[in-house]
mmCIF file of C-alpha atoms in Angstrom:
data_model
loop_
_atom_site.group_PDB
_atom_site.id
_atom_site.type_symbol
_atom_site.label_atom_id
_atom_site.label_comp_id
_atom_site.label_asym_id
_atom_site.label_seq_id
_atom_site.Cartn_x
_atom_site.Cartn_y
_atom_site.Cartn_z
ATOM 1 C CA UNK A 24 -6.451 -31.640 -45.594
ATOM 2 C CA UNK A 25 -7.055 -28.017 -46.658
ATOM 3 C CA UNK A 26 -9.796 -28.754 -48.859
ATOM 4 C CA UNK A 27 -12.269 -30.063 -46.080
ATOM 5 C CA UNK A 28 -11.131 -27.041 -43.466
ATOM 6 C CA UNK A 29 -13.857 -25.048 -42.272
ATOM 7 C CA UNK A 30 -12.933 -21.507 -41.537
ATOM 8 C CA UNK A 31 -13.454 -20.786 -37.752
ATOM 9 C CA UNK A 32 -14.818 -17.156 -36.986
ATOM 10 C CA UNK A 33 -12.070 -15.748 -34.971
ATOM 11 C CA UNK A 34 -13.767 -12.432 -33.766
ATOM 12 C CA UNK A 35 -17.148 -14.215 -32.689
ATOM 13 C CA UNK A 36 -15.325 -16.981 -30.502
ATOM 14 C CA UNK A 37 -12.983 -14.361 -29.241
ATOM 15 C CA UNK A 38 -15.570 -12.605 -27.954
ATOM 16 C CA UNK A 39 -18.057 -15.496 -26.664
ATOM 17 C CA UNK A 40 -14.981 -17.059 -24.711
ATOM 18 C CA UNK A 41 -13.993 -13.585 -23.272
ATOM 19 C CA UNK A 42 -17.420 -13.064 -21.950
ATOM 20 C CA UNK A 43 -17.508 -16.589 -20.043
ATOM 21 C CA UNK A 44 -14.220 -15.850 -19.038
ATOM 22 C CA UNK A 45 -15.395 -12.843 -17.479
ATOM 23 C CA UNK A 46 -17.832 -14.728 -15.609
ATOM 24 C CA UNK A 47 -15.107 -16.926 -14.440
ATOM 25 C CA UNK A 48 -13.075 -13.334 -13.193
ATOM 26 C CA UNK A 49 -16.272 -12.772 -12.148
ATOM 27 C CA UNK A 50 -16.305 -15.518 -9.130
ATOM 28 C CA UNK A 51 -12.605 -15.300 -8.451
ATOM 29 C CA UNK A 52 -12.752 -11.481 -7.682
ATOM 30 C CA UNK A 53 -15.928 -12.492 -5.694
ATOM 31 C CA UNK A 54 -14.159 -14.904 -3.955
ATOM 32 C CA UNK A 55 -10.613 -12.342 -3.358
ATOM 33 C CA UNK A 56 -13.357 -9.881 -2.379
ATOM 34 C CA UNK A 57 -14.982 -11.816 0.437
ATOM 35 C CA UNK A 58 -11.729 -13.009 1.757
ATOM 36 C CA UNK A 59 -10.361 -9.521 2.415
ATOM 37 C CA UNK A 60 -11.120 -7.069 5.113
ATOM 38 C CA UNK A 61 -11.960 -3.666 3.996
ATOM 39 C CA UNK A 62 -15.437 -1.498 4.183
ATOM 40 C CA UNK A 63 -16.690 -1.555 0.833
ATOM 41 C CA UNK A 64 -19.248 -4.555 1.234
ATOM 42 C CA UNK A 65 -19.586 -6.275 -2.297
ATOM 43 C CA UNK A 66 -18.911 -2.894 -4.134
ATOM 44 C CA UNK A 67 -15.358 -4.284 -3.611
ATOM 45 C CA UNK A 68 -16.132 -6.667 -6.294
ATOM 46 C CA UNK A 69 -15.929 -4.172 -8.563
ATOM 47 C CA UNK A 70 -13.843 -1.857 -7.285
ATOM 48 C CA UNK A 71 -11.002 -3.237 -4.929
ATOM 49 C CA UNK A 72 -10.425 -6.903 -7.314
ATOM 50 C CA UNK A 73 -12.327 -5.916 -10.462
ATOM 51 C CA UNK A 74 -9.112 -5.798 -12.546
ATOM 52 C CA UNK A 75 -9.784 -9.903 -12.232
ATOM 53 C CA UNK A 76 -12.434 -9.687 -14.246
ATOM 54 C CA UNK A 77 -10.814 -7.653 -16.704
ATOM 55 C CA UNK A 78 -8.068 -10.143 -16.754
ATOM 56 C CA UNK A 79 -9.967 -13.628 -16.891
ATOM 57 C CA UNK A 80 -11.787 -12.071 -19.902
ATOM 58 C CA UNK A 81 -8.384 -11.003 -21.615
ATOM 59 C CA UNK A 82 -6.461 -14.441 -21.623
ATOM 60 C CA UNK A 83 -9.801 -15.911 -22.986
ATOM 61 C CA UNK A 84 -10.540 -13.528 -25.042
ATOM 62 C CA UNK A 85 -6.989 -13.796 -26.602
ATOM 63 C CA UNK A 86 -6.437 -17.380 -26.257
ATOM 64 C CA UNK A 87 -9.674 -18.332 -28.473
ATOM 65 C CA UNK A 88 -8.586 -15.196 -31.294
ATOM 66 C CA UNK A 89 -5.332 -16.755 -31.461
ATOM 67 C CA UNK A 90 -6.246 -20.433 -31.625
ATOM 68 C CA UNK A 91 -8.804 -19.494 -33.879
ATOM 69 C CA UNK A 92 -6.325 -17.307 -36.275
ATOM 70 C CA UNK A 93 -3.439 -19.491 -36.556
ATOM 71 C CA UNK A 94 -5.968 -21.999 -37.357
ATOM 72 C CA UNK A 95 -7.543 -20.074 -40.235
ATOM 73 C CA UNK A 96 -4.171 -19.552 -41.256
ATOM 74 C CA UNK A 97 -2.704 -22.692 -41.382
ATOM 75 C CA UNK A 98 -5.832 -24.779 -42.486
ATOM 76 C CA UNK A 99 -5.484 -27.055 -40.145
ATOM 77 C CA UNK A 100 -7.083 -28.086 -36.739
ATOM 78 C CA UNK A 101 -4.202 -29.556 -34.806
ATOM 79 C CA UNK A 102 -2.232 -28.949 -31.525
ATOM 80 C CA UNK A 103 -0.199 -26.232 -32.706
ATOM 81 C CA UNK A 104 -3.301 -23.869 -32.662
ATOM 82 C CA UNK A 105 -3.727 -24.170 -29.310
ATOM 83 C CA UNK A 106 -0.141 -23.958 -28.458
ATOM 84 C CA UNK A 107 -0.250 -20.714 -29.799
ATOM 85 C CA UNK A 108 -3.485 -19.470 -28.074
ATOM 86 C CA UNK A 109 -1.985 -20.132 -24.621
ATOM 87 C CA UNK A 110 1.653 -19.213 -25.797
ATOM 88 C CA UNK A 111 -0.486 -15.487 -26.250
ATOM 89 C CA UNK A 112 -2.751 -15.789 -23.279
ATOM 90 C CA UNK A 113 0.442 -16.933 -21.242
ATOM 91 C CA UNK A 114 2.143 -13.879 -22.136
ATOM 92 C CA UNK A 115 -0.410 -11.558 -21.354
ATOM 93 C CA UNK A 116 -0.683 -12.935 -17.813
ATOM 94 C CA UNK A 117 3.454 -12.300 -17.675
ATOM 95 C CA UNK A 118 2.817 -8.443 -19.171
ATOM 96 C CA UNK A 119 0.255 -8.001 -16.249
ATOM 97 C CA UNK A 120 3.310 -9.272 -13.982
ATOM 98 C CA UNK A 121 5.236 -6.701 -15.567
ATOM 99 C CA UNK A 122 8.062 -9.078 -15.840
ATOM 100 C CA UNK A 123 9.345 -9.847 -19.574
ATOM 101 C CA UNK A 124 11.009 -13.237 -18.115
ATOM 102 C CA UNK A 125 8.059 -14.345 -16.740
ATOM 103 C CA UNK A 126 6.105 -13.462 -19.955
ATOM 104 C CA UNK A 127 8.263 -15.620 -21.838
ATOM 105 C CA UNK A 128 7.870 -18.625 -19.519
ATOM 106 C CA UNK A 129 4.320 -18.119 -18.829
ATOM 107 C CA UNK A 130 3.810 -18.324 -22.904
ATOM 108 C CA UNK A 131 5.726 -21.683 -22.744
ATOM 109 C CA UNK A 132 4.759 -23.688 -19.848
ATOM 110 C CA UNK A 133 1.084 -22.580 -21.116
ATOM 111 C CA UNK A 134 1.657 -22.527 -24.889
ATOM 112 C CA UNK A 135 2.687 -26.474 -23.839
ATOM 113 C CA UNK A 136 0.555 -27.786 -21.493
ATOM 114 C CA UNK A 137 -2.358 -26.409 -24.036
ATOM 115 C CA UNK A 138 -0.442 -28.148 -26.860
ATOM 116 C CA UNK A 139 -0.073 -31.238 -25.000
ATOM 117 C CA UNK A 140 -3.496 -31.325 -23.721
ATOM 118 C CA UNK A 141 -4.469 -31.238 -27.703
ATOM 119 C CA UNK A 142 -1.946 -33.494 -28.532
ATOM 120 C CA UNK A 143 -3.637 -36.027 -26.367
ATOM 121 C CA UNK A 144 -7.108 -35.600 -27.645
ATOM 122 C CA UNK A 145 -8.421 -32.641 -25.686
ATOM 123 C CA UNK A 146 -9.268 -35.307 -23.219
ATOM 124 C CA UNK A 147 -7.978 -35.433 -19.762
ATOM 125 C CA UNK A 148 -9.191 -39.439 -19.047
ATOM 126 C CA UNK A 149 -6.943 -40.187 -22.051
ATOM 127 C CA UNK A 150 -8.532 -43.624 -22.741
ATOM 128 C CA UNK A 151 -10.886 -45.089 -25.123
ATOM 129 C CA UNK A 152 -13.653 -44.738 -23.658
ATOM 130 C CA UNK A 153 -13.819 -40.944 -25.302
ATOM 131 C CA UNK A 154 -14.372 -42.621 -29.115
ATOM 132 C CA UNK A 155 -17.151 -45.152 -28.093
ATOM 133 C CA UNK A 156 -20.447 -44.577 -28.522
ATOM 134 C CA UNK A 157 -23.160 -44.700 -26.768
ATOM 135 C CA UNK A 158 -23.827 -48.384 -27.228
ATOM 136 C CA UNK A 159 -20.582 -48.948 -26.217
ATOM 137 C CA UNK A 160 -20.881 -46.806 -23.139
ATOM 138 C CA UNK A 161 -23.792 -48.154 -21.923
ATOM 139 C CA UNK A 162 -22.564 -51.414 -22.303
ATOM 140 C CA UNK A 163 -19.166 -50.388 -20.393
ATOM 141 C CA UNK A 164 -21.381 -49.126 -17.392
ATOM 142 C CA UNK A 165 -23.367 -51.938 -17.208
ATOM 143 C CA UNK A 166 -20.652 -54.353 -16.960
ATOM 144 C CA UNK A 167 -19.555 -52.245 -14.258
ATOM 145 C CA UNK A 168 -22.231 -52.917 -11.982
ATOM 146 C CA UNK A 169 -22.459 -55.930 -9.866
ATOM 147 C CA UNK A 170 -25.123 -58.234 -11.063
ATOM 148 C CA UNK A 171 -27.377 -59.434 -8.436
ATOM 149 C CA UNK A 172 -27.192 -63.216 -7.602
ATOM 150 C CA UNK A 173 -30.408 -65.086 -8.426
ATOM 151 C CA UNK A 174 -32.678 -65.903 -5.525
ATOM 152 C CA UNK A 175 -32.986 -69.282 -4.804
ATOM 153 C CA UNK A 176 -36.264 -70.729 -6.462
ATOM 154 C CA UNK A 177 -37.984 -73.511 -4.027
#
């Protein structure tokens, strides 16, 4: 399994997935910022809930390095990567709580749901439909479909 591993660039992911993550924080702080009253008109995106941003673009930024590292390091493309990656990005969101205890949980109700999620095949349908082609698809979504009944010829 080793042999056929392709080395995944840690640094370049980390930082692709932190910038759409910061898009994400983006919207969120948008969204805290519109909902609360104060007088700094959508400067307050920046100012007043910009830490958000900051945030979103952390935990993705250090989920994907970790995933990506403890892949590299193991050879191997399994659950356990991602496991770690939100086991790291879990605990980051605890250190922003400032609460050790609630770093450590954070790390392992994230660390396993990612794992699980994995575990599964990254898919959230969970059924077989997600290893068919698109022959088979097509074929699926036409037999969904009522067929018409046939007109009556006179």
């Amino acid at each position: 399994m080793a042999d056929d591993y392709e080395q995944k660039p840690a640094l370049q992911n980390a930082a692709f997935v932190g910038l759409q993550s910061a898009g994400v924080g983006l919207v969120v702080s948008s969204v805290q910022n519109a909902l609360e009253t104060h007088g700094k008109g959508a400067a307050g995106v920046l100012t007043r809930t910009g830490g958000t941003i900051g945030f979103f673009a952390a935990m993705g930024a250090v989920f994907s390095y970790t995933e990506a590292s403890i892949a590299n390091a193991r050879a191997k493309n399994d659950a356990w990567n991602g496991a770690a990656g939100g086991c790291a990005a879990g605990f980051l969101a605890g250190v922003r709580a400032r609460s050790i205890p609630t770093a450590v949980a954070s790390c392992a109700i994230i660390g396993g749901f990612i794992g699980m999620f994995d575990l599964t095949g990254r898919s959230l349908t969970g059924g077989v439909q997600d290893f068919e082609g698109p022959e088979q698809r097509e074929e699926r979504r036409l037999a969904f479909f009522k067929k018409p009944r046939p007109l009556p010829t006179e």
